[in-house]
Coordinates of C-alpha atoms in Angstrom, one line a residue:
Chain A
M1 CA 36.0 -21.8 -4.9
I2 CA 35.3 -19.8 -1.7
A3 CA 34.0 -17.0 -3.8
L4 CA 31.6 -19.3 -5.6
L5 CA 30.4 -20.6 -2.3
V6 CA 29.8 -17.2 -0.9
E7 CA 28.0 -16.2 -4.1
A8 CA 25.8 -19.2 -3.9
A9 CA 25.0 -18.6 -0.3
S10 CA 24.3 -15.0 -0.9
W11 CA 21.8 -15.8 -3.7
T12 CA 20.2 -18.5 -1.5
F13 CA 19.7 -16.0 1.3
L14 CA 18.3 -13.3 -1.0
L15 CA 15.9 -15.7 -2.7
L16 CA 14.7 -17.2 0.6
G17 CA 14.3 -13.7 2.0
A18 CA 12.3 -12.5 -1.0
F19 CA 10.1 -15.6 -0.8
L20 CA 9.4 -15.0 2.9
V21 CA 8.6 -11.3 2.3
L22 CA 6.2 -12.3 -0.4
V23 CA 4.6 -15.0 1.7
G24 CA 4.3 -12.6 4.6
A25 CA 2.6 -9.9 2.4
L26 CA 0.2 -12.5 0.9
G27 CA -0.7 -13.5 4.5
L28 CA -1.2 -9.9 5.4
V29 CA -3.9 -9.7 2.7
R30 CA -5.4 -13.2 3.0
M31 CA -5.6 -13.8 6.8
P32 CA -9.1 -13.4 8.2
D33 CA -8.7 -10.9 11.0
F34 CA -6.3 -8.5 12.6
Y35 CA -4.7 -10.8 15.2
T36 CA -4.0 -13.5 12.6
R37 CA -2.5 -10.9 10.3
L38 CA 0.1 -10.1 12.9
H39 CA 1.8 -13.4 12.2
P40 CA 2.6 -12.9 8.5
A41 CA 3.7 -9.3 9.3
G42 CA 6.1 -10.8 11.8
I43 CA 7.6 -13.1 9.1
T44 CA 8.4 -10.2 6.9
D45 CA 9.8 -8.1 9.6
S46 CA 12.1 -10.7 11.2
L47 CA 13.2 -13.6 9.1
G48 CA 12.5 -12.1 5.7
A49 CA 14.4 -8.9 6.4
D50 CA 17.3 -10.7 8.1
F51 CA 17.7 -13.1 5.2
I52 CA 17.8 -10.4 2.6
L53 CA 20.2 -8.3 4.7
T54 CA 22.4 -11.4 5.2
G55 CA 22.4 -12.0 1.5
L56 CA 23.5 -8.4 0.9
V57 CA 26.2 -8.6 3.5
L58 CA 27.7 -11.6 1.7
Q59 CA 27.7 -9.5 -1.5
A60 CA 29.3 -6.5 0.1
G61 CA 32.4 -8.1 1.4
F62 CA 34.0 -6.4 4.4
S63 CA 33.5 -2.7 4.3
L64 CA 31.5 0.2 5.8
V65 CA 28.5 -1.1 3.9
T66 CA 28.7 -4.4 5.8
V67 CA 28.7 -2.5 9.1
K68 CA 25.7 -0.5 8.1
L69 CA 23.8 -3.5 6.9
F70 CA 24.5 -5.2 10.2
L71 CA 23.2 -2.2 12.1
I72 CA 20.1 -2.1 9.9
G73 CA 19.5 -5.7 10.8
A74 CA 20.1 -5.2 14.5
F75 CA 17.8 -2.2 14.7
L76 CA 15.1 -3.9 12.7
F77 CA 15.4 -6.8 15.0
F78 CA 14.5 -4.5 17.9
T79 CA 12.1 -2.1 16.4
S80 CA 9.9 -4.3 14.3
P81 CA 8.7 -6.7 17.1
T82 CA 8.3 -3.7 19.4
S83 CA 6.0 -1.9 17.0
T84 CA 4.0 -5.1 16.3
H85 CA 3.7 -5.5 20.0
A86 CA 2.5 -1.9 20.3
I87 CA -0.2 -2.3 17.7
A88 CA -1.4 -5.6 19.1
N89 CA -1.6 -4.0 22.6
A90 CA -3.5 -1.0 21.2
A91 CA -6.0 -3.2 19.5
L92 CA -6.5 -5.4 22.5
V93 CA -7.0 -2.5 24.9
A94 CA -9.4 -0.8 22.5
G95 CA -11.5 -4.0 22.7
L96 CA -11.0 -5.4 19.2
K97 CA -12.1 -9.1 19.3
P98 CA -10.6 -12.0 17.3
R99 CA -13.0 -12.9 14.6
H100 CA -13.1 -16.7 15.0
A101 CA -12.1 -16.9 18.6
V102 CA -14.0 -18.9 21.2
V103 CA -14.3 -16.2 23.8
P104 CA -15.1 -17.4 27.3
P105 CA -18.0 -15.5 28.9
R106 CA -16.7 -12.4 30.7
P107 CA -18.0 -10.6 33.8
P108 CA -20.7 -8.3 32.5
E109 CA -19.3 -5.0 33.9
K110 CA -16.1 -5.5 32.2
A111 CA -17.8 -6.2 28.9
T112 CA -19.7 -3.0 29.1
Q113 CA -16.5 -1.1 29.7
D114 CA -15.0 -2.6 26.6
E115 CA -18.1 -1.7 24.7
E116 CA -17.7 1.9 25.7
A117 CA -14.1 1.9 24.9
R118 CA -14.9 1.1 21.3
Chain B
M1 CA 19.1 -11.8 -8.7
F2 CA 18.9 -8.4 -7.0
A3 CA 16.3 -7.7 -9.6
A4 CA 14.2 -10.7 -8.5
T5 CA 14.4 -9.6 -4.8
A6 CA 13.5 -6.1 -5.8
I7 CA 10.4 -7.3 -7.7
A8 CA 9.4 -9.6 -4.8
L9 CA 9.6 -6.5 -2.5
L10 CA 7.6 -4.4 -4.9
V11 CA 4.9 -7.0 -5.1
A12 CA 4.9 -7.3 -1.4
M13 CA 4.5 -3.5 -1.2
V14 CA 1.5 -3.7 -3.4
L15 CA -0.1 -6.3 -1.1
A16 CA 0.6 -4.2 1.9
L17 CA -1.0 -1.2 0.2
V18 CA -4.1 -3.4 -0.5
R19 CA -4.4 -4.2 3.2
L20 CA -3.7 -0.6 4.1
Y21 CA -6.6 0.6 1.9
A22 CA -9.0 -2.2 2.6
G23 CA -8.6 -2.0 6.4
P24 CA -11.1 -2.8 7.8
S25 CA -10.0 -1.8 11.3
L26 CA -7.6 1.0 12.1
Y27 CA -5.1 -1.4 13.5
D28 CA -4.9 -3.3 10.2
R29 CA -3.9 -0.1 8.6
V30 CA -1.2 0.6 11.1
L31 CA 0.1 -2.9 10.7
A32 CA 0.1 -2.5 7.0
A33 CA 1.9 0.9 7.1
N34 CA 4.5 -0.5 9.5
S35 CA 5.1 -3.5 7.3
F36 CA 5.3 -1.2 4.2
G37 CA 8.0 0.7 6.1
T38 CA 10.1 -2.4 6.6
K39 CA 9.8 -3.3 3.0
T40 CA 10.9 0.2 2.0
V41 CA 14.0 -0.2 4.1
L42 CA 14.8 -3.5 2.3
L43 CA 14.0 -2.0 -1.1
I44 CA 16.3 1.0 -0.5
A45 CA 19.1 -1.4 0.5
V46 CA 18.6 -3.8 -2.4
M47 CA 18.3 -0.8 -4.8
G48 CA 21.7 0.4 -3.8
F49 CA 23.2 -3.0 -4.8
L50 CA 21.1 -3.1 -8.0
T51 CA 22.6 0.2 -9.2
G52 CA 26.1 -0.8 -8.0
R53 CA 26.4 2.0 -5.5
P54 CA 25.6 0.6 -2.0
D55 CA 26.7 3.8 -0.3
F56 CA 23.3 5.2 0.5
L57 CA 22.3 2.8 3.2
D58 CA 22.1 5.7 5.7
I59 CA 18.5 6.2 4.7
A60 CA 17.6 2.6 5.3
L61 CA 19.4 2.8 8.6
L62 CA 17.4 5.9 9.5
Y63 CA 14.2 4.1 8.8
A64 CA 15.3 1.1 10.7
L65 CA 15.9 3.3 13.7
L66 CA 12.9 5.6 13.5
N67 CA 10.1 3.6 12.0
F68 CA 8.6 2.5 15.3
I69 CA 8.1 6.1 16.6
G70 CA 5.0 6.5 14.6
T71 CA 3.6 3.2 15.8
I72 CA 4.2 4.1 19.4
A73 CA 2.5 7.4 18.8
V74 CA -0.5 5.5 17.4
L75 CA -0.5 3.2 20.5
K76 CA -0.6 6.2 22.8
F77 CA -3.2 7.9 20.7
F78 CA -5.6 4.9 20.9
R79 CA -4.8 4.0 24.5
Y80 CA -5.6 7.4 25.9
R81 CA -7.6 9.2 23.2
S82 CA -10.0 6.7 21.7
L83 CA -11.6 6.6 25.0
G84 CA -13.3 9.5 23.4
D85 CA -14.6 12.0 25.9
A86 CA -14.4 9.6 28.8
V87 CA -14.0 11.3 32.2
E88 CA -10.6 11.2 33.8
E89 CA -11.1 8.6 36.5
K90 CA -12.3 6.1 34.1
A91 CA -9.1 6.4 32.1
A92 CA -7.2 6.2 35.4
S93 CA -9.0 3.1 36.5
R94 CA -8.5 1.5 33.1
N95 CA -4.9 2.3 33.3
K96 CA -4.6 0.7 36.7
E97 CA -6.4 -2.3 35.6
A98 CA -4.1 -2.8 32.7
S99 CA -1.0 -2.5 34.9
Q100 CA -2.0 -5.3 37.2
Chain C
M1 CA 15.0 -3.1 -14.3
E2 CA 15.6 0.4 -12.9
S3 CA 12.8 1.8 -15.0
V4 CA 10.5 -1.0 -13.7
I5 CA 11.2 0.1 -10.1
N6 CA 10.8 3.7 -11.1
M7 CA 7.4 3.1 -12.7
A8 CA 6.2 0.9 -9.8
L9 CA 7.1 3.6 -7.3
L10 CA 5.4 6.3 -9.3
V11 CA 2.3 4.1 -9.5
F12 CA 2.4 3.6 -5.7
L13 CA 2.7 7.3 -5.3
A14 CA -0.3 8.1 -7.5
G15 CA -2.3 5.3 -5.9
T16 CA -1.6 6.5 -2.4
A17 CA -2.5 10.1 -3.3
F18 CA -5.8 9.0 -4.7
A19 CA -6.4 6.8 -1.6
I20 CA -5.7 9.9 0.6
L21 CA -8.3 11.8 -1.4
R22 CA -10.9 9.1 -1.1
R23 CA -10.7 8.4 2.6
T24 CA -12.6 10.6 5.0
T25 CA -11.3 9.0 8.2
L26 CA -8.5 11.3 9.1
F27 CA -6.6 8.6 10.9
S28 CA -6.2 6.5 7.9
V29 CA -5.2 9.6 6.0
V30 CA -2.4 10.0 8.5
M31 CA -1.3 6.4 7.9
L32 CA -1.5 6.8 4.1
S33 CA 0.5 10.0 4.2
G34 CA 3.2 8.1 6.1
V35 CA 3.3 5.6 3.2
F36 CA 3.3 8.5 0.7
S37 CA 6.4 9.8 2.4
L38 CA 8.1 6.4 2.4
V39 CA 7.5 5.9 -1.3
S40 CA 8.7 9.4 -2.2
A41 CA 11.9 8.8 -0.2
A42 CA 12.5 5.6 -2.1
L43 CA 11.8 7.4 -5.4
L44 CA 14.3 10.2 -4.5
V45 CA 16.9 7.6 -3.6
H46 CA 16.3 6.1 -7.0
L47 CA 16.7 9.5 -8.7
D48 CA 20.1 9.9 -6.9
A49 CA 18.8 12.9 -4.9
V50 CA 20.1 11.3 -1.7
D51 CA 20.2 14.4 0.5
V52 CA 16.6 15.2 -0.3
A53 CA 15.6 11.6 0.2
F54 CA 17.3 11.8 3.6
T55 CA 15.3 14.8 4.6
E56 CA 12.1 13.1 3.5
A57 CA 13.0 10.0 5.4
A58 CA 13.9 11.9 8.6
V59 CA 10.7 13.9 8.6
G60 CA 8.4 11.2 7.4
A61 CA 9.7 8.4 9.6
G62 CA 10.4 10.5 12.7
V63 CA 8.1 13.3 13.4
S64 CA 5.4 13.9 10.8
T65 CA 3.2 11.0 12.0
V66 CA 3.6 12.1 15.6
L67 CA 2.8 15.7 14.9
M68 CA -0.2 14.9 12.7
L69 CA -1.6 12.5 15.4
S70 CA -1.2 15.1 18.1
T71 CA -3.1 17.6 15.8
L72 CA -5.7 14.9 15.2
A73 CA -6.2 14.6 19.0
L74 CA -7.3 18.3 19.0
T75 CA -9.8 18.0 16.1
A76 CA -12.5 15.7 14.9
R77 CA -11.7 12.2 13.6
H78 CA -13.7 12.5 10.4
E79 CA -13.4 14.9 7.6
A80 CA -16.3 17.3 7.5
P81 CA -18.4 16.6 4.3
G82 CA -18.3 19.4 1.9
T83 CA -21.5 21.4 1.5
R84 CA -20.7 23.5 -1.5
S85 CA -21.0 22.5 -5.1
R86 CA -18.1 20.6 -6.5
A87 CA -18.4 21.7 -10.1
I88 CA -16.5 25.0 -9.9
P89 CA -13.5 23.6 -8.0
L90 CA -13.3 20.7 -10.4
I91 CA -13.3 23.1 -13.4
V92 CA -10.6 25.3 -11.8
V93 CA -8.5 22.3 -11.0
F94 CA -9.0 20.8 -14.5
L95 CA -8.0 24.0 -16.2
T96 CA -5.0 24.6 -13.9
G97 CA -3.9 21.0 -14.6
L98 CA -4.3 21.5 -18.3
A99 CA -2.2 24.7 -18.1
L100 CA 0.5 22.9 -16.2
V101 CA 0.6 20.1 -18.6
Y102 CA 0.8 22.6 -21.4
G103 CA 3.7 24.3 -19.6
T104 CA 5.7 21.1 -19.3
L105 CA 5.7 20.8 -23.1
D106 CA 8.2 23.6 -23.2
M107 CA 10.4 22.1 -20.5
P108 CA 13.6 20.2 -21.4
R109 CA 13.2 16.4 -21.4
F110 CA 14.0 14.7 -18.1
G111 CA 17.7 14.2 -17.7
D112 CA 18.5 16.1 -20.9
P113 CA 22.2 17.1 -20.8
S114 CA 21.5 20.2 -22.9
A115 CA 18.9 21.6 -20.5
P116 CA 19.7 25.2 -19.4
V117 CA 20.1 24.1 -15.8
H118 CA 23.1 21.9 -16.9
Q119 CA 24.7 24.7 -18.9
H120 CA 25.5 27.5 -16.5
V121 CA 25.5 27.0 -12.8
A122 CA 25.8 23.3 -12.2
P123 CA 29.1 22.8 -14.2
R124 CA 30.6 25.7 -12.3
Y125 CA 29.7 24.1 -8.9
I126 CA 30.9 20.7 -10.0
S127 CA 34.2 21.8 -11.3
A128 CA 35.0 24.4 -8.6
T129 CA 33.9 22.6 -5.5
A130 CA 37.0 20.4 -5.4
H131 CA 39.5 23.2 -5.2
E132 CA 37.4 26.0 -3.7
I133 CA 35.8 24.1 -0.9
G134 CA 37.4 20.7 -1.0
M135 CA 34.6 18.4 0.1
P136 CA 33.3 15.3 -1.6
N137 CA 29.5 16.1 -1.1
I138 CA 28.8 18.9 -3.6
V139 CA 25.3 19.2 -2.3
T140 CA 26.5 20.3 1.1
A141 CA 29.0 22.8 -0.6
V142 CA 26.2 24.3 -2.6
L143 CA 23.7 24.3 0.3
A144 CA 25.9 25.8 2.9
S145 CA 28.5 27.8 1.0
Y146 CA 27.6 28.8 -2.5
R147 CA 23.9 29.2 -1.7
G148 CA 24.5 30.0 2.0
F149 CA 22.2 33.0 1.8
D150 CA 19.3 30.9 0.5
T151 CA 19.8 28.4 3.3
L152 CA 19.8 31.2 5.9
G153 CA 16.5 32.1 4.5
E154 CA 15.2 28.6 4.8
V155 CA 16.4 28.4 8.4
T156 CA 14.7 31.7 9.2
V157 CA 11.5 30.3 7.6
I158 CA 11.6 27.3 9.9
F159 CA 12.4 29.6 12.9
T160 CA 9.5 31.8 12.0
A161 CA 7.2 28.8 11.7
G162 CA 8.3 27.5 15.1
I163 CA 7.6 30.9 16.7
A164 CA 4.2 31.1 15.0
V165 CA 3.2 27.6 16.4
L166 CA 4.4 28.6 19.8
L167 CA 2.5 31.9 19.7
L168 CA -0.7 30.2 18.5
L169 CA -0.6 27.4 21.1
A170 CA 1.4 28.7 24.0
G171 CA -1.4 30.6 25.6
T172 CA -3.5 27.4 26.0
I173 CA -0.8 25.0 27.1
R174 CA -2.3 23.0 29.9
E175 CA -0.1 22.5 33.0
P176 CA -0.3 18.8 34.0
T177 CA -2.2 18.8 37.4
T178 CA -1.7 16.2 40.0
A179 CA -5.2 14.9 39.4
T180 CA -4.5 14.0 35.8
K181 CA -0.9 12.9 36.3
I182 CA -0.4 9.3 35.4
T183 CA 3.1 8.3 34.7
A184 CA 3.1 7.7 31.0
M185 CA 3.1 4.1 29.9
E186 CA 4.4 2.7 33.1
H187 CA 3.2 -0.8 32.3
H188 CA 4.6 -0.9 28.8
L189 CA 7.8 -2.6 29.9
V190 CA 8.8 -3.7 26.3
L191 CA 8.4 -0.2 25.0
R192 CA 10.3 1.4 27.9
V193 CA 13.3 -1.0 27.5
V194 CA 13.5 -0.8 23.7
T195 CA 13.2 3.0 23.8
K196 CA 16.0 3.2 26.4
V197 CA 18.2 0.9 24.2
L198 CA 17.5 2.9 21.1
I199 CA 17.8 6.5 22.2
G200 CA 21.5 6.2 22.4
P201 CA 22.0 4.9 18.9
I202 CA 19.5 7.5 17.5
L203 CA 21.4 10.4 19.1
L204 CA 24.7 9.0 17.9
F205 CA 23.3 8.6 14.4
A206 CA 22.1 12.2 14.5
L207 CA 25.6 13.3 15.4
Y208 CA 27.0 11.2 12.6
V209 CA 24.6 12.7 10.1
Q210 CA 25.3 16.2 11.4
F211 CA 29.1 16.0 11.1
H212 CA 29.3 13.6 8.2
G213 CA 27.3 15.9 5.9
D214 CA 30.5 17.0 4.2
Y215 CA 31.3 13.5 3.0
G216 CA 28.0 11.7 2.6
P217 CA 24.3 12.5 2.5
G218 CA 23.2 14.5 5.5
G219 CA 23.6 17.7 7.3
G220 CA 22.0 20.0 9.7
F221 CA 18.4 19.7 8.5
Q222 CA 18.3 15.9 8.7
A223 CA 20.3 15.7 11.9
G224 CA 18.0 18.2 13.6
V225 CA 15.0 16.1 12.8
I226 CA 16.7 13.0 14.1
F227 CA 17.7 14.7 17.3
A228 CA 14.2 15.9 17.8
A229 CA 12.8 12.4 17.1
A230 CA 14.9 11.0 19.9
F231 CA 13.5 13.5 22.4
I232 CA 10.0 13.1 21.1
I233 CA 10.1 9.3 21.6
Y234 CA 11.4 9.8 25.0
A235 CA 8.5 12.1 25.8
L236 CA 6.0 9.7 24.3
V237 CA 7.2 6.7 26.4
F238 CA 8.4 8.3 29.6
G239 CA 6.0 11.2 29.8
L240 CA 6.2 14.9 29.0
E241 CA 7.3 15.8 32.4
T242 CA 10.3 13.5 32.4
A243 CA 11.3 14.8 29.0
G244 CA 10.8 18.3 30.3
N245 CA 13.3 17.6 33.0
A246 CA 15.9 16.3 30.5
L247 CA 15.3 19.1 28.1
P248 CA 13.2 22.0 29.5
G249 CA 10.9 23.9 27.2
R250 CA 12.7 27.1 28.1
A251 CA 16.0 25.7 27.0
V252 CA 14.5 24.6 23.7
R253 CA 13.2 28.0 23.0
I254 CA 16.6 29.5 23.7
L255 CA 18.2 27.0 21.3
L256 CA 15.5 27.8 18.8
A257 CA 16.9 31.4 18.4
L258 CA 20.5 30.5 19.1
G259 CA 20.7 28.3 16.0
V260 CA 19.7 31.2 13.6
L261 CA 22.1 33.4 15.6
I262 CA 25.0 31.1 15.1
Y263 CA 24.3 30.9 11.3
S264 CA 24.0 34.7 10.8
G265 CA 26.8 35.4 13.3
T266 CA 29.1 33.2 11.2
G267 CA 28.1 35.3 8.2
V268 CA 28.7 38.6 10.1
V269 CA 32.3 37.6 11.1
S270 CA 33.4 37.9 7.5
F271 CA 32.4 41.6 7.6
F272 CA 35.3 42.2 9.9
F273 CA 37.8 40.9 7.3
N274 CA 36.4 43.1 4.5
K275 CA 34.6 40.2 2.9
N276 CA 31.0 39.6 1.8
F277 CA 28.4 38.2 4.2
L278 CA 28.7 34.5 4.6
D279 CA 32.1 34.3 2.8
Y280 CA 33.8 31.7 5.0
S281 CA 37.2 31.8 3.4
V282 CA 38.6 34.2 6.1
L283 CA 37.7 31.9 9.0
G284 CA 40.7 29.5 8.6
A285 CA 44.4 29.6 7.7
T286 CA 43.6 28.9 4.1
A287 CA 40.5 29.6 2.1
Q288 CA 39.6 25.9 2.0
A289 CA 40.0 25.4 5.8
G290 CA 37.9 28.5 6.3
Q291 CA 35.2 27.1 4.1
H292 CA 35.3 23.9 6.1
I293 CA 35.0 25.7 9.5
G294 CA 32.2 27.9 8.2
I295 CA 30.2 25.1 6.8
I296 CA 30.5 23.1 10.0
L297 CA 29.4 26.1 12.1
V298 CA 26.5 26.9 9.7
E299 CA 25.3 23.3 9.7
F300 CA 25.5 23.2 13.5
G301 CA 23.2 26.3 13.6
V302 CA 20.8 24.7 11.2
G303 CA 20.6 21.5 13.2
M304 CA 20.1 23.4 16.4
T305 CA 17.2 25.4 15.1
V306 CA 15.5 22.5 13.3
A307 CA 15.7 20.3 16.4
A308 CA 14.4 23.0 18.6
V309 CA 11.5 23.9 16.4
M310 CA 10.4 20.2 16.2
V311 CA 10.7 19.6 19.9
S312 CA 9.0 22.8 20.9
T313 CA 6.2 22.2 18.4
F314 CA 5.7 18.7 19.9
Y315 CA 5.8 20.1 23.5
A316 CA 3.2 22.7 22.5
F317 CA 0.9 20.2 20.9
A318 CA 1.3 17.5 23.4
G319 CA 1.0 19.8 26.4
Q320 CA -2.3 21.2 25.3
N321 CA -4.7 18.4 24.7
P322 CA -8.0 18.2 26.4
P323 CA -7.7 16.5 29.8
I324 CA -8.1 12.8 29.2
G325 CA -6.1 11.2 32.0
D326 CA -2.7 11.4 30.5
E327 CA -0.5 14.4 30.1
E328 CA 0.4 13.5 26.5
W329 CA -2.7 13.1 24.5

């Protein structure tokens, strides 16, 4: 009975994770500009990855494999948002503007600096 | 069921490749490459279960640990290099401005 | 299902390769080659070549993007358009490709058990490793013991390449002056914290890979790259100078030579016991124990040299960029 439950939970997690990864990738293609694309990329990296790894953990039982899967999940949990943050920061500093944003008027000298930076 | 997950991951990888190729900005490419890396980690993990030998997770673990190094290098590259041939004090003042 | 994954990965590989050819922006070429390396690592895992996949993963994820970007910082951002006629190269490539395809017709089929490679050497290694060397990972046994001499050659090649890079770049390494000194990424709190958290696990994982190579995938080559990646990320986030305090360039250059010395020194020891070069069986009480000790020493030397080459290459590239306000780029 417990085994069946674990099995069912594992499949649920795997399918949910697969679904989220797929949705995230679709968003990566379909979203209109860079800043909006950060969101679907985040879905893949955090929830999708963690669901798939959880599903695999439930399959693996208790072994070295489980420990490794947990470590993978933990490290992805730290590194993925960090790299997304880094990319967003790089884009912002380089002066990439959101496509559909309502940008408030900025002081002229700052604007020219951004212009040069690009 | 592992197969379904693997196929979903492969399709997602194709979509990331599309974004990587289409751009348009450099940051889109970095984002797509980074996302592709995460998907590869997951694919390697799922593949181990699919073939019934989940012992090769070390590689996925390695990617999980190291995949952000490239992104940080990219950040540094654009932060300090895409200023082109800007003179030093401009870079310095820009730096100060950002830290405030 | 497995063949579906296989085919999909091969298609990715070909697609990425064509995309690399098509793009002229060198930066996106760097990104695409990162993806190329990811796909090949996944493909190698799928082909059960786990040790090779591990090396590909370590190099591709850890250092190659960083090194290519630091090269990019020294050159132009776009590929120079070719001026010569494309007809002759195309014909040459086409003919060579045709000859290669013709050559593959004579090769045994993929995975054919009656192929020559599966007749002579491989069965010997597979049957003898268990009692001659006694370690589960046959790849490590072949790499470090049976083919120890080849591996010594490989390490020497890496050593020579590192020396060559240093010779080419060392003369122009720019000393960071006080005017240009800005503490690297001071304001990137997230990056600093995450890097600090992760450097420990990365180094620990490198040690695991280094000393677990007898039992699972891994060994000196992979561990060396991972070690180097930890120091490179430290240098990226905390500045070249801070990294230089933790691991001075002079020390790296000493380690660079020391690794090869440990490897060949281990080989020379067996001379004193009237054995062949790199015959480790004399190092321990029994032949098997000797093999274990020898392989661990040799892998240690490999890891040392590889890590030192990577770190010193990074130092050389990063320390020599045109002055743009930060000592790294």
